[in-house]
mmCIF file of C-alpha atoms and ligand atoms in Angstrom:
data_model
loop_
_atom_site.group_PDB
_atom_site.id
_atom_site.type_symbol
_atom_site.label_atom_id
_atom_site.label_comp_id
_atom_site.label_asym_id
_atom_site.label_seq_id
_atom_site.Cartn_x
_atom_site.Cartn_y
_atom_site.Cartn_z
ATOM 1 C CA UNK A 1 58.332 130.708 153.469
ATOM 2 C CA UNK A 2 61.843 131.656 154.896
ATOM 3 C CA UNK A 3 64.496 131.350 152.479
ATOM 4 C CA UNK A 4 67.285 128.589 152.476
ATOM 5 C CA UNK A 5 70.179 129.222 154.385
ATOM 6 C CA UNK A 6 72.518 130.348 151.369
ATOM 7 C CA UNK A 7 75.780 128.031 150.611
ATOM 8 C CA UNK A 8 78.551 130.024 148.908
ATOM 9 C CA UNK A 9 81.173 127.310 147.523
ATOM 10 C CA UNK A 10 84.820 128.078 146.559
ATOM 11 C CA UNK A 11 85.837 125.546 143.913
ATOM 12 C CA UNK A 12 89.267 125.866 143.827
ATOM 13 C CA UNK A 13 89.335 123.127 141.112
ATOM 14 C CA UNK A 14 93.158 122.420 140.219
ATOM 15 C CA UNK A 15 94.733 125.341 142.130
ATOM 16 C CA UNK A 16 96.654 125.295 145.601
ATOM 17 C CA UNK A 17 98.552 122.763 146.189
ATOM 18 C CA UNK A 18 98.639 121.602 150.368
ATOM 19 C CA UNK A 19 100.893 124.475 151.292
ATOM 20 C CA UNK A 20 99.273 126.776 149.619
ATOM 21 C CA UNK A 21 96.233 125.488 150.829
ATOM 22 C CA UNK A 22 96.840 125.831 154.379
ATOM 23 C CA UNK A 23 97.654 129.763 154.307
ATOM 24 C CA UNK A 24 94.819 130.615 152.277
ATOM 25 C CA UNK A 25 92.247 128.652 154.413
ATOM 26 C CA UNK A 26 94.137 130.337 157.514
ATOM 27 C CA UNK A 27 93.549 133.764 155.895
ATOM 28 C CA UNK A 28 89.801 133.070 154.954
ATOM 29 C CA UNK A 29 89.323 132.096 158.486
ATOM 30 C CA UNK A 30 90.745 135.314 159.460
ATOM 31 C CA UNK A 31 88.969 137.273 156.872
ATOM 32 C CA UNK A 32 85.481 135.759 158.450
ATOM 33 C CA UNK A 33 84.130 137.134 161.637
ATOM 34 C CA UNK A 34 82.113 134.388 163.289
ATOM 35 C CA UNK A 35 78.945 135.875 162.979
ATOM 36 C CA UNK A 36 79.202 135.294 159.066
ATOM 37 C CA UNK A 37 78.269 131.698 159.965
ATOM 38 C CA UNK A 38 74.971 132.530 161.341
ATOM 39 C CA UNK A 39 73.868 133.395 157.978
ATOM 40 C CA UNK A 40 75.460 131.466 155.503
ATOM 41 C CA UNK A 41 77.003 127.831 155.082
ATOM 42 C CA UNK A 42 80.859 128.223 153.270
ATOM 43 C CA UNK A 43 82.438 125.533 151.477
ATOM 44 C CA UNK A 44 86.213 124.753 150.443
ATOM 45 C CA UNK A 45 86.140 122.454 147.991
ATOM 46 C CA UNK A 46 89.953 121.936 147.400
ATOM 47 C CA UNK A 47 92.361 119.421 144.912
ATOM 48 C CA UNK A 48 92.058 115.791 146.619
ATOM 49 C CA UNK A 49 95.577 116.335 148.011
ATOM 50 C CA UNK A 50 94.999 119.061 150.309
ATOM 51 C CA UNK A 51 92.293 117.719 152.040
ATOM 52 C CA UNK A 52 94.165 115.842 154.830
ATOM 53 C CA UNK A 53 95.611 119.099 155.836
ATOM 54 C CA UNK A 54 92.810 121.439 155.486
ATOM 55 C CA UNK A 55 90.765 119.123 157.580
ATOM 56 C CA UNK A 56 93.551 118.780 160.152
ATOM 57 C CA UNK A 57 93.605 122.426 160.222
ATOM 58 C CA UNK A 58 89.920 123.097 160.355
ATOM 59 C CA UNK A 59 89.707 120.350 163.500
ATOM 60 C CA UNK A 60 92.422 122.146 165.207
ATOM 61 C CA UNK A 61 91.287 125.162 164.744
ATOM 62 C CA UNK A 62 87.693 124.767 165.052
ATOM 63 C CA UNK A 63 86.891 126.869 162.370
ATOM 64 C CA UNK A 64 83.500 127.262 160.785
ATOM 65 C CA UNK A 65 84.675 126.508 157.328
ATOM 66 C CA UNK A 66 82.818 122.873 155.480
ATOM 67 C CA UNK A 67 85.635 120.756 153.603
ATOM 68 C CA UNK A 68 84.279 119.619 150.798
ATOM 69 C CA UNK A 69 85.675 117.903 147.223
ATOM 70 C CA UNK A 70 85.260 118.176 143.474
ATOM 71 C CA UNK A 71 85.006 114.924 142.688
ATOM 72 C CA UNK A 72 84.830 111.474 143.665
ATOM 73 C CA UNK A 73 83.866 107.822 142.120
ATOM 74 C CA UNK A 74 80.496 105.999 142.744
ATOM 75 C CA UNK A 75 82.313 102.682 144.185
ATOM 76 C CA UNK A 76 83.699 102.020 147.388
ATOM 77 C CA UNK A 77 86.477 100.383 146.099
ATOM 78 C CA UNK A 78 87.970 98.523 142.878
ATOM 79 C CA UNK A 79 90.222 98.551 140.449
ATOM 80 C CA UNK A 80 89.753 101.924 139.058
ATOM 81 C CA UNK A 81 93.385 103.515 138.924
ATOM 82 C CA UNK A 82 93.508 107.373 139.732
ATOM 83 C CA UNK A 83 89.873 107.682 141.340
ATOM 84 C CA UNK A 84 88.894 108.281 144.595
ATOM 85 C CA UNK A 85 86.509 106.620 146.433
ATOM 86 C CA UNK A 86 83.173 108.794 148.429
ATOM 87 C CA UNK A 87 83.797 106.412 151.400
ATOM 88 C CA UNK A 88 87.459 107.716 151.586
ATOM 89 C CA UNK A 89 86.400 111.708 151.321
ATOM 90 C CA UNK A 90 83.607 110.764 154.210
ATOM 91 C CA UNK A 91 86.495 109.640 156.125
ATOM 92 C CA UNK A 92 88.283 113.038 155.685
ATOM 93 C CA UNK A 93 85.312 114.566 157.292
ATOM 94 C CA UNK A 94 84.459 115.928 153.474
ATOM 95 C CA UNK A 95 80.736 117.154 153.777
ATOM 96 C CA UNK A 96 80.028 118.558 150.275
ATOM 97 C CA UNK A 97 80.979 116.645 146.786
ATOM 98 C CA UNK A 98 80.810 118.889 143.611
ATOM 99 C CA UNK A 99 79.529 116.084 141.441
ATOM 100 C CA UNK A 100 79.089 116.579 137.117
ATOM 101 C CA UNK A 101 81.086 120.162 137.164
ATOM 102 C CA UNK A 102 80.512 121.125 133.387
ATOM 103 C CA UNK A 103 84.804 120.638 133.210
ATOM 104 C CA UNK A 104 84.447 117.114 134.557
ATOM 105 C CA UNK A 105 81.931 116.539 131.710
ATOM 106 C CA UNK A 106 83.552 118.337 129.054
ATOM 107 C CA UNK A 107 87.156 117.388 129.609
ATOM 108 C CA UNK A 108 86.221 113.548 131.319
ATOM 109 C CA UNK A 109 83.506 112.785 129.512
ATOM 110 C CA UNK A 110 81.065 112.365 132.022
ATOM 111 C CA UNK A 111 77.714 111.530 131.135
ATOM 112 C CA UNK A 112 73.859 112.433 133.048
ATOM 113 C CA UNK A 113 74.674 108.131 133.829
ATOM 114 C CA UNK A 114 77.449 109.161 135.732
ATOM 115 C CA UNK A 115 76.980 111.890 137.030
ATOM 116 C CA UNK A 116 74.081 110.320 138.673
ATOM 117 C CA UNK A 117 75.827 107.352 140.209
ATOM 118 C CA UNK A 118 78.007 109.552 142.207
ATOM 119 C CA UNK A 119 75.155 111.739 143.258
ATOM 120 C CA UNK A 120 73.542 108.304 144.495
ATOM 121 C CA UNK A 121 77.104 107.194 146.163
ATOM 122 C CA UNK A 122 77.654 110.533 147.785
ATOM 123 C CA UNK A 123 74.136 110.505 149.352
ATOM 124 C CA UNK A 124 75.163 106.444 150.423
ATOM 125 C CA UNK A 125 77.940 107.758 152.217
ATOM 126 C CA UNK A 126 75.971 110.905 154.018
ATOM 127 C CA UNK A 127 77.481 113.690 152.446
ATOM 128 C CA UNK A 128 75.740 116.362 150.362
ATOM 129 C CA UNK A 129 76.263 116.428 146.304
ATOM 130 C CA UNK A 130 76.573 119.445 144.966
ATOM 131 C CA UNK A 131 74.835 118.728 141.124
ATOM 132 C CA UNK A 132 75.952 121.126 138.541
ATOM 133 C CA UNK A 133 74.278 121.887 135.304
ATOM 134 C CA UNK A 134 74.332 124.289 132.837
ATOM 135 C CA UNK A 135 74.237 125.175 129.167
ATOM 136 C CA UNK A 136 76.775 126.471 126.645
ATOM 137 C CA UNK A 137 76.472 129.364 124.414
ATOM 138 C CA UNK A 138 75.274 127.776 121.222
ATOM 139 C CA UNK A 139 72.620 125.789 123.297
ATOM 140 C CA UNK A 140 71.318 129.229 125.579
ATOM 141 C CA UNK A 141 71.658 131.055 121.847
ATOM 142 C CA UNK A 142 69.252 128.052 120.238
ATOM 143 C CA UNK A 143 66.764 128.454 123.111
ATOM 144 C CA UNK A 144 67.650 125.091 124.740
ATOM 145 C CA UNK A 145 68.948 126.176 127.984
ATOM 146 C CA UNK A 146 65.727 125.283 129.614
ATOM 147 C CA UNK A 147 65.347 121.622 128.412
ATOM 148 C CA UNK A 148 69.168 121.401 128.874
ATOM 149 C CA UNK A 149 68.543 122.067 132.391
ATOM 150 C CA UNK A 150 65.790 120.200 132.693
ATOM 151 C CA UNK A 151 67.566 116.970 131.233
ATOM 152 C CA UNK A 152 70.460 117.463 133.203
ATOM 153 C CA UNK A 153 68.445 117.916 136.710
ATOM 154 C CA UNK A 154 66.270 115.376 135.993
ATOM 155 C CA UNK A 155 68.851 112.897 135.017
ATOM 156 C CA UNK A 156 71.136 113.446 138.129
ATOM 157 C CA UNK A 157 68.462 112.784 140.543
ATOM 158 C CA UNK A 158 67.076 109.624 139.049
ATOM 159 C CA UNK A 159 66.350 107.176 142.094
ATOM 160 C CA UNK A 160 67.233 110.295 145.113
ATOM 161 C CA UNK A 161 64.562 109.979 147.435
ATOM 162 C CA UNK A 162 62.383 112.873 148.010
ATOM 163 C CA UNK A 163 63.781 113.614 151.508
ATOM 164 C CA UNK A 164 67.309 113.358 150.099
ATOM 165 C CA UNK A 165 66.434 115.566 147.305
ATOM 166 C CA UNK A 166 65.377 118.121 150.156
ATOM 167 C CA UNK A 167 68.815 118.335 151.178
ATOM 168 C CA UNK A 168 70.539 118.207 147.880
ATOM 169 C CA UNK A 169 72.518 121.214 146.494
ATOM 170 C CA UNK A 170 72.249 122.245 142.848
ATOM 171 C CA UNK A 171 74.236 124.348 141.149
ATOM 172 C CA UNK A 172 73.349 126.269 137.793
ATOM 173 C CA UNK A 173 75.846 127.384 136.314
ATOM 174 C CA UNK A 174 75.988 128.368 132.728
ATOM 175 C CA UNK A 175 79.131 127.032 130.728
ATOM 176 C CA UNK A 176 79.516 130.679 129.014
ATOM 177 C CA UNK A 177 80.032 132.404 132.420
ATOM 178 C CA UNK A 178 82.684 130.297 133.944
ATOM 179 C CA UNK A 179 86.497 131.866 133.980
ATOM 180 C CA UNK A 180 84.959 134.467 131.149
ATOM 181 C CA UNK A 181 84.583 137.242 132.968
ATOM 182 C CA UNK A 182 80.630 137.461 131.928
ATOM 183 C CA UNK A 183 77.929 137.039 134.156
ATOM 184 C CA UNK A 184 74.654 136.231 134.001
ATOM 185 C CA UNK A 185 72.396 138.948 134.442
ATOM 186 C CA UNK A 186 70.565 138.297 138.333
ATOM 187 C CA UNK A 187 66.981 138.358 136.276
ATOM 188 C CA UNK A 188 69.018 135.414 133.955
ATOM 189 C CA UNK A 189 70.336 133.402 136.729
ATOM 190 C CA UNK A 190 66.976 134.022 138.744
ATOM 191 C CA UNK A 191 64.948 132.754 135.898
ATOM 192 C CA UNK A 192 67.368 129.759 135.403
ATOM 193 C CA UNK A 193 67.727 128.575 139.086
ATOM 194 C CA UNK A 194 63.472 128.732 139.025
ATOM 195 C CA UNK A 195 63.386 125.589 136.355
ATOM 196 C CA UNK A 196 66.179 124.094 138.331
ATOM 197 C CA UNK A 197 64.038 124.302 141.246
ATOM 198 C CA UNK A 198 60.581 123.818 139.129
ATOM 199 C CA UNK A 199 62.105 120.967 137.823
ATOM 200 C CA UNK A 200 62.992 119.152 141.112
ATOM 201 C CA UNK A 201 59.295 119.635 142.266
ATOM 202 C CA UNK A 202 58.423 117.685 138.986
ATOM 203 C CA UNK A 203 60.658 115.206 140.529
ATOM 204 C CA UNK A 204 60.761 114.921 143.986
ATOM 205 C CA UNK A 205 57.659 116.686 144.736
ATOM 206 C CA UNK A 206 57.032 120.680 146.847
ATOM 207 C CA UNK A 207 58.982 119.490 149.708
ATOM 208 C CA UNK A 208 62.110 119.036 147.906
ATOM 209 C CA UNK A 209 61.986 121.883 145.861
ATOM 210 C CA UNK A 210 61.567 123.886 148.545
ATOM 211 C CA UNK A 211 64.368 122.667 150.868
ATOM 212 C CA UNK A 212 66.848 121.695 148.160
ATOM 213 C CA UNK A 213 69.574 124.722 147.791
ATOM 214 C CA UNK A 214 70.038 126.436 144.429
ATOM 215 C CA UNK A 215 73.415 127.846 143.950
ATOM 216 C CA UNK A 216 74.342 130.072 140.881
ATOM 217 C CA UNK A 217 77.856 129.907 139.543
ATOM 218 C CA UNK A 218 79.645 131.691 136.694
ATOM 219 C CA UNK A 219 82.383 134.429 137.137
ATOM 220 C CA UNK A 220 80.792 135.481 140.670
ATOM 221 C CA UNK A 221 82.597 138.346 142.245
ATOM 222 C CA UNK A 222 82.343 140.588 145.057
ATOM 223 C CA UNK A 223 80.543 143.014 142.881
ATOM 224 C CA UNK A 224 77.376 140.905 141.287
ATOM 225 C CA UNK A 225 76.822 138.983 144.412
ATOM 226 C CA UNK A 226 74.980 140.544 146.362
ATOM 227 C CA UNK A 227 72.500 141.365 143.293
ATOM 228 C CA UNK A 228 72.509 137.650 142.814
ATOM 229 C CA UNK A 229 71.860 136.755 146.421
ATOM 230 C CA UNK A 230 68.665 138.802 146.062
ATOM 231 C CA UNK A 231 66.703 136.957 143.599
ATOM 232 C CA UNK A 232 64.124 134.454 145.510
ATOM 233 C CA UNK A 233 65.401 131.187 144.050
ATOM 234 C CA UNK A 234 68.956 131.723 144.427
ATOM 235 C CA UNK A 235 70.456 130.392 147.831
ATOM 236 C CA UNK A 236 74.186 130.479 147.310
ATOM 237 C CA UNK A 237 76.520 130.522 144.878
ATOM 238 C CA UNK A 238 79.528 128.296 143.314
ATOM 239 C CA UNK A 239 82.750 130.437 143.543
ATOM 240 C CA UNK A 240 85.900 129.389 140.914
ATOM 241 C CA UNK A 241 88.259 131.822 140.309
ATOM 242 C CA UNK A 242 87.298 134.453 143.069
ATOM 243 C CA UNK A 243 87.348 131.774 145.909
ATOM 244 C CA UNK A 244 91.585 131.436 145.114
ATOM 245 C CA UNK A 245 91.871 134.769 146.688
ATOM 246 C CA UNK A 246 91.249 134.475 150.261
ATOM 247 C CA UNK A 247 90.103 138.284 150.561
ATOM 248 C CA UNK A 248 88.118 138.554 147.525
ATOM 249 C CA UNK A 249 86.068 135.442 148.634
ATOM 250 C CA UNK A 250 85.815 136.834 152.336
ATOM 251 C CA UNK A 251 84.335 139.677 150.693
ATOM 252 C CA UNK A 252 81.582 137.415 148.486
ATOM 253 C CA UNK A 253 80.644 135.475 151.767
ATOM 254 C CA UNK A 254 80.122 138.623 153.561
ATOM 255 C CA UNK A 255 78.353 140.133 150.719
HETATM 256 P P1 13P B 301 84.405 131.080 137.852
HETATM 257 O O1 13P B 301 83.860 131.673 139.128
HETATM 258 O O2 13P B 301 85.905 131.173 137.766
HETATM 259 O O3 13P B 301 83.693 131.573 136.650
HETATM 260 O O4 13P B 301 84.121 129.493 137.940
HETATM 261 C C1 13P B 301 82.839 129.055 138.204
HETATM 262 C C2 13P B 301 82.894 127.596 138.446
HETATM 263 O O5 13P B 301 83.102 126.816 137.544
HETATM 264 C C3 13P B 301 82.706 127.125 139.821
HETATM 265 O O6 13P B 301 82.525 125.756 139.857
#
């Protein structure tokens, strides 16, 4: 079967404020020649308060670029001081939502519970959750990457349909590898992003695993990516610190 048309993701998370924002998506869109978007799908996924620009800027300028956002709450509306609501990011134009990054559940104390009810509330509102997972280095060193995988997946697609599964994106991306510098080797992340994808076939059935997309993410650079890109059960990747620089992530996207 033809492979999934790969998604690389820049997660800027809380870098760039609007004016920043606006020349590095204007260099990106420079960096890319247009026939990068006949092979790959490239996200944005900037700080909530650049996103009326960059999608003001992106509609003007027609560029190829998907807006997407790191977060967002499961209820349209309420007394919930600080959040944002999916309805209000759909509004935006916002395509993608990162939703249970491991920061968000480390630092906010998101739970699977959670982490599911946005996934459900971003599907509602006909956008596409990005679903993160991943395990630390104690867990990966006690061999319980696997079933923390498995937990994690399973968990943050309770109640998706299968066809919404199919167009889900999931990102693996082991806790040890982010902002460290260290990598996972392609064999690693290859063997990882399988049970991701194993696992969704437990759940949704061989439809959805094949259609969902499986990103990797974890100190991704112009130099591992195209190594990572080759593995059969990798179909993007989720880009932190390499996406702030407009050329270095030109040069991932064009791997
Ligand atoms: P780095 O690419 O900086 O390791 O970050 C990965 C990440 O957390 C993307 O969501």
């Amino acid at each position: 079967m033809a492979k999934r048309t790969p998604l690389i993701s820049g997660n800027w998370k809380m870098h760039h404020d609007h004016l920043e924002a606006i020349r590095v998506m204007q260099k990106l869109n420079f960096r890319l020649p247009l026939d990068a978007y006949k092979t790959v799908d490239v996200s944005v996924h900037p700080p909530f308060t650049d996103l009326r620009a960059l999608q003001t800027l992106i509609d003007v300028d027609e560029m190829s670029i998907i807006l997407g956002a790191q977060h967002c709450h499961w209820e349209d509306k309420g007394a919930f001081t600080g959040e944002v609501s999916p309805a209000f990011l759909k509004k935006l134009n916002v395509s993608l939502v990162i939703a249970g990054h491991s920061e968000r559940r480390e630092l906010f104390h998101e739970t699977d519970e959670m982490v599911n009810k946005k996934v459900l509330a971003i599907l509602k509102h006909e956008m596409t959750p990005i679903l993160c997972c991943g395990e630390t280095l104690d867990e990966r060193e006690a061999n319980e990457a696997d079933a923390k995988v498995q937990a994690q997946v399973t968990a943050g697609l309770n109640g998706v349909a299968p066809g919404d599964v199919a167009r889900l994106v999931i990102a693996y991306e082991p806790i040890w590898a982010i902002g460290t510098g260290r990598t996972a080797t392609a064999a690693d992340a290859q063997a990882m992003c399988k049970i991701v994808r194993d696992t969704v076939k437990n759940v949704g059935g061989s439809d959805a695993a094949a259609g969902v997309r499986v990103q990797y993410g974890g100190s991704v650079k112009p130099a591992n990516i195209k190594e990572l890109m080759e593995m059969p059960d990798i179909d993007g990747a989720l880009v932190g610190g390499a996406s702030l620089d407009p050329d270095e992530f030109a040069a991932i996207v064009t791997y």
